[in-house]
């Protein structure tokens, strides 16, 4: 039922995005959100997932590796460029 409502409200969003939004909304069930809060949350979720899908963003909590370096590479003091 939620998925069908999302499809009618966001016809240009992919099925994948809408399923993810539906799952997120299920987590808020029974939390006492007002209608306007649910609408705002839903709009933000759809926007975030559409952008994420468009940019092909993966879970950014995990570092990516390129060669022997991680995306979380830290620089030691001795390695910094002194001005």
Short mmCIF file of N, CA and C in Angstrom, two decimals:
data_model
loop_
_atom_site.label_atom_id
_atom_site.label_comp_id
_atom_site.label_asym_id
_atom_site.label_seq_id
_atom_site.Cartn_x
_atom_site.Cartn_y
_atom_site.Cartn_z
N UNK A 1 0.82 -1.19 0.00
CA UNK A 1 0.00 0.00 0.00
C UNK A 1 0.87 1.27 0.00
N UNK A 2 1.90 1.29 0.85
CA UNK A 2 2.79 2.44 0.90
C UNK A 2 3.52 2.59 -0.43
N UNK A 3 3.99 1.47 -0.96
CA UNK A 3 4.73 1.50 -2.22
C UNK A 3 3.86 2.05 -3.35
N UNK A 4 2.61 1.64 -3.41
CA UNK A 4 1.70 2.15 -4.45
C UNK A 4 1.47 3.65 -4.30
N UNK A 5 1.34 4.11 -3.06
CA UNK A 5 1.17 5.55 -2.83
C UNK A 5 2.43 6.31 -3.26
N UNK A 6 3.59 5.76 -2.94
CA UNK A 6 4.85 6.40 -3.33
C UNK A 6 4.98 6.46 -4.85
N UNK A 7 4.57 5.38 -5.52
CA UNK A 7 4.63 5.36 -6.99
C UNK A 7 3.76 6.44 -7.60
N UNK A 8 2.60 6.68 -7.01
CA UNK A 8 1.72 7.71 -7.57
C UNK A 8 2.23 9.11 -7.25
N UNK A 9 2.91 9.28 -6.10
CA UNK A 9 3.44 10.60 -5.73
C UNK A 9 4.75 10.93 -6.42
N UNK A 10 5.54 9.89 -6.70
CA UNK A 10 6.86 10.07 -7.31
C UNK A 10 6.99 9.16 -8.53
N UNK A 11 6.25 9.46 -9.59
CA UNK A 11 6.24 8.56 -10.76
C UNK A 11 7.58 8.46 -11.49
N UNK A 12 8.45 9.43 -11.32
CA UNK A 12 9.74 9.40 -12.01
C UNK A 12 10.83 8.69 -11.21
N UNK A 13 10.56 8.37 -9.96
CA UNK A 13 11.55 7.67 -9.13
C UNK A 13 11.53 6.18 -9.48
N UNK A 14 12.70 5.58 -9.41
CA UNK A 14 12.79 4.15 -9.75
C UNK A 14 12.16 3.29 -8.65
N UNK A 15 11.85 2.08 -9.02
CA UNK A 15 11.27 1.11 -8.08
C UNK A 15 12.24 0.89 -6.91
N UNK A 16 13.52 0.82 -7.22
CA UNK A 16 14.54 0.60 -6.20
C UNK A 16 14.51 1.73 -5.15
N UNK A 17 14.45 2.95 -5.62
CA UNK A 17 14.39 4.11 -4.72
C UNK A 17 13.15 4.05 -3.85
N UNK A 18 12.02 3.75 -4.46
CA UNK A 18 10.77 3.74 -3.71
C UNK A 18 10.72 2.62 -2.67
N UNK A 19 11.32 1.49 -2.99
CA UNK A 19 11.38 0.39 -2.01
C UNK A 19 12.25 0.79 -0.83
N UNK A 20 13.36 1.46 -1.10
CA UNK A 20 14.23 1.92 -0.02
C UNK A 20 13.52 2.96 0.85
N UNK A 21 12.79 3.85 0.23
CA UNK A 21 12.03 4.86 0.98
C UNK A 21 10.95 4.18 1.82
N UNK A 22 10.28 3.20 1.24
CA UNK A 22 9.25 2.47 1.98
C UNK A 22 9.84 1.82 3.23
N UNK A 23 11.00 1.20 3.10
CA UNK A 23 11.66 0.57 4.26
C UNK A 23 11.98 1.60 5.34
N UNK A 24 12.48 2.75 4.91
CA UNK A 24 12.79 3.82 5.86
C UNK A 24 11.53 4.29 6.58
N UNK A 25 10.46 4.46 5.83
CA UNK A 25 9.20 4.92 6.43
C UNK A 25 8.65 3.90 7.42
N UNK A 26 8.83 2.63 7.14
CA UNK A 26 8.37 1.58 8.05
C UNK A 26 9.06 1.70 9.41
N UNK A 27 10.30 2.15 9.40
CA UNK A 27 11.02 2.31 10.66
C UNK A 27 10.41 3.40 11.54
N UNK A 28 9.71 4.34 10.92
CA UNK A 28 9.12 5.45 11.66
C UNK A 28 7.67 5.18 12.08
N UNK A 29 7.15 4.03 11.71
CA UNK A 29 5.76 3.70 12.07
C UNK A 29 5.63 3.66 13.59
N UNK A 30 4.60 4.29 14.09
CA UNK A 30 4.34 4.29 15.53
C UNK A 30 5.21 5.25 16.32
N UNK A 31 5.94 6.11 15.65
CA UNK A 31 6.81 7.07 16.34
C UNK A 31 6.11 8.39 16.64
N UNK A 32 4.85 8.49 16.25
CA UNK A 32 4.08 9.70 16.55
C UNK A 32 4.39 10.88 15.66
N UNK A 33 4.85 10.63 14.45
CA UNK A 33 5.11 11.74 13.53
C UNK A 33 3.80 12.32 13.01
N UNK A 34 3.79 13.63 12.86
CA UNK A 34 2.63 14.30 12.27
C UNK A 34 2.68 14.14 10.77
N UNK A 35 1.55 14.37 10.12
CA UNK A 35 1.46 14.22 8.67
C UNK A 35 2.47 15.08 7.94
N UNK A 36 2.61 16.33 8.34
CA UNK A 36 3.56 17.20 7.66
C UNK A 36 5.00 16.73 7.86
N UNK A 37 5.29 16.13 9.00
CA UNK A 37 6.63 15.59 9.25
C UNK A 37 6.90 14.37 8.36
N UNK A 38 5.88 13.54 8.17
CA UNK A 38 6.01 12.36 7.31
C UNK A 38 6.23 12.79 5.86
N UNK A 39 5.48 13.80 5.43
CA UNK A 39 5.62 14.31 4.06
C UNK A 39 7.01 14.87 3.85
N UNK A 40 7.50 15.67 4.78
CA UNK A 40 8.83 16.25 4.68
C UNK A 40 9.91 15.17 4.68
N UNK A 41 9.77 14.20 5.57
CA UNK A 41 10.72 13.09 5.64
C UNK A 41 10.73 12.30 4.34
N UNK A 42 9.56 11.99 3.82
CA UNK A 42 9.45 11.23 2.58
C UNK A 42 10.10 11.98 1.43
N UNK A 43 9.84 13.26 1.32
CA UNK A 43 10.44 14.06 0.26
C UNK A 43 11.96 14.07 0.35
N UNK A 44 12.48 14.22 1.56
CA UNK A 44 13.93 14.21 1.75
C UNK A 44 14.53 12.85 1.40
N UNK A 45 13.85 11.78 1.81
CA UNK A 45 14.34 10.43 1.51
C UNK A 45 14.37 10.17 0.01
N UNK A 46 13.29 10.52 -0.67
CA UNK A 46 13.23 10.30 -2.12
C UNK A 46 14.34 11.09 -2.79
N UNK A 47 14.50 12.35 -2.41
CA UNK A 47 15.54 13.18 -3.00
C UNK A 47 16.92 12.58 -2.77
N UNK A 48 17.20 12.18 -1.54
CA UNK A 48 18.51 11.62 -1.21
C UNK A 48 18.79 10.33 -1.98
N UNK A 49 17.81 9.44 -2.05
CA UNK A 49 18.01 8.17 -2.76
C UNK A 49 18.12 8.36 -4.26
N UNK A 50 17.37 9.31 -4.82
CA UNK A 50 17.47 9.58 -6.26
C UNK A 50 18.86 10.12 -6.59
N UNK A 51 19.33 11.06 -5.79
CA UNK A 51 20.67 11.62 -6.01
C UNK A 51 21.72 10.53 -5.85
N UNK A 52 21.59 9.74 -4.80
CA UNK A 52 22.55 8.66 -4.56
C UNK A 52 22.57 7.68 -5.73
N UNK A 53 21.41 7.34 -6.22
CA UNK A 53 21.31 6.42 -7.35
C UNK A 53 21.93 7.04 -8.61
N UNK A 54 21.66 8.32 -8.82
CA UNK A 54 22.18 9.00 -10.01
C UNK A 54 23.70 9.10 -9.98
N UNK A 55 24.25 9.29 -8.80
CA UNK A 55 25.69 9.42 -8.66
C UNK A 55 26.37 8.08 -8.41
N UNK A 56 25.56 7.03 -8.29
CA UNK A 56 26.08 5.69 -8.02
C UNK A 56 26.91 5.67 -6.75
N UNK A 57 26.42 6.35 -5.71
CA UNK A 57 27.12 6.40 -4.43
C UNK A 57 26.84 5.13 -3.66
N UNK A 58 27.92 4.52 -3.22
CA UNK A 58 27.82 3.32 -2.38
C UNK A 58 27.82 3.75 -0.92
N UNK A 59 27.80 2.79 -0.03
CA UNK A 59 27.86 3.06 1.40
C UNK A 59 29.18 3.74 1.70
N UNK A 60 29.15 5.02 2.11
CA UNK A 60 30.39 5.76 2.33
C UNK A 60 30.97 5.55 3.71
N UNK A 61 30.39 4.66 4.50
CA UNK A 61 30.96 4.37 5.81
C UNK A 61 32.11 3.37 5.69
N UNK A 62 32.25 2.77 4.53
CA UNK A 62 33.32 1.82 4.30
C UNK A 62 34.35 2.46 3.38
N UNK A 63 35.63 2.37 3.72
CA UNK A 63 36.64 2.98 2.85
C UNK A 63 36.76 2.25 1.53
N UNK A 64 37.09 3.01 0.50
CA UNK A 64 37.35 2.39 -0.79
C UNK A 64 38.85 2.26 -0.95
N UNK A 65 39.26 1.30 -1.71
CA UNK A 65 40.69 1.07 -1.90
C UNK A 65 41.05 1.29 -3.36
N UNK A 66 42.09 2.04 -3.59
CA UNK A 66 42.64 2.23 -4.92
C UNK A 66 44.12 1.87 -4.79
N UNK A 67 44.51 0.77 -5.38
CA UNK A 67 45.88 0.31 -5.21
C UNK A 67 46.10 -0.09 -3.76
N UNK A 68 47.11 0.49 -3.14
CA UNK A 68 47.41 0.20 -1.75
C UNK A 68 46.91 1.29 -0.81
N UNK A 69 46.17 2.25 -1.34
CA UNK A 69 45.72 3.36 -0.52
C UNK A 69 44.22 3.32 -0.30
N UNK A 70 43.79 3.70 0.87
CA UNK A 70 42.39 3.76 1.24
C UNK A 70 41.88 5.17 1.03
N UNK A 71 40.57 5.33 0.97
CA UNK A 71 40.01 6.68 0.89
C UNK A 71 40.13 7.39 2.23
N UNK A 72 40.50 6.63 3.28
CA UNK A 72 40.68 7.20 4.61
C UNK A 72 42.16 7.35 4.95
N UNK A 73 42.97 7.68 3.97
CA UNK A 73 44.40 7.81 4.17
C UNK A 73 44.67 8.99 5.10
N UNK A 74 45.53 8.77 6.09
CA UNK A 74 45.90 9.87 6.97
C UNK A 74 47.34 10.26 6.67
N UNK A 75 47.64 11.51 6.94
CA UNK A 75 48.98 12.04 6.67
C UNK A 75 49.70 12.23 7.99
N UNK A 76 50.91 11.69 8.08
CA UNK A 76 51.74 11.88 9.28
C UNK A 76 52.31 13.29 9.27
N UNK A 77 52.64 13.81 10.44
CA UNK A 77 53.21 15.16 10.53
C UNK A 77 54.47 15.30 9.69
N UNK A 78 55.30 14.29 9.66
CA UNK A 78 56.55 14.38 8.90
C UNK A 78 56.31 14.38 7.40
N UNK A 79 55.13 13.91 6.97
CA UNK A 79 54.82 13.87 5.57
C UNK A 79 54.16 15.15 5.06
N UNK A 80 53.73 16.01 5.95
CA UNK A 80 53.04 17.23 5.55
C UNK A 80 54.02 18.22 4.91
N UNK A 81 53.50 19.02 4.05
CA UNK A 81 54.30 20.05 3.39
C UNK A 81 54.39 21.25 4.30
N UNK A 82 55.59 21.66 4.60
CA UNK A 82 55.79 22.83 5.47
C UNK A 82 55.83 24.08 4.62
N UNK A 83 55.16 25.12 5.07
CA UNK A 83 55.13 26.38 4.34
C UNK A 83 56.27 27.26 4.73
#
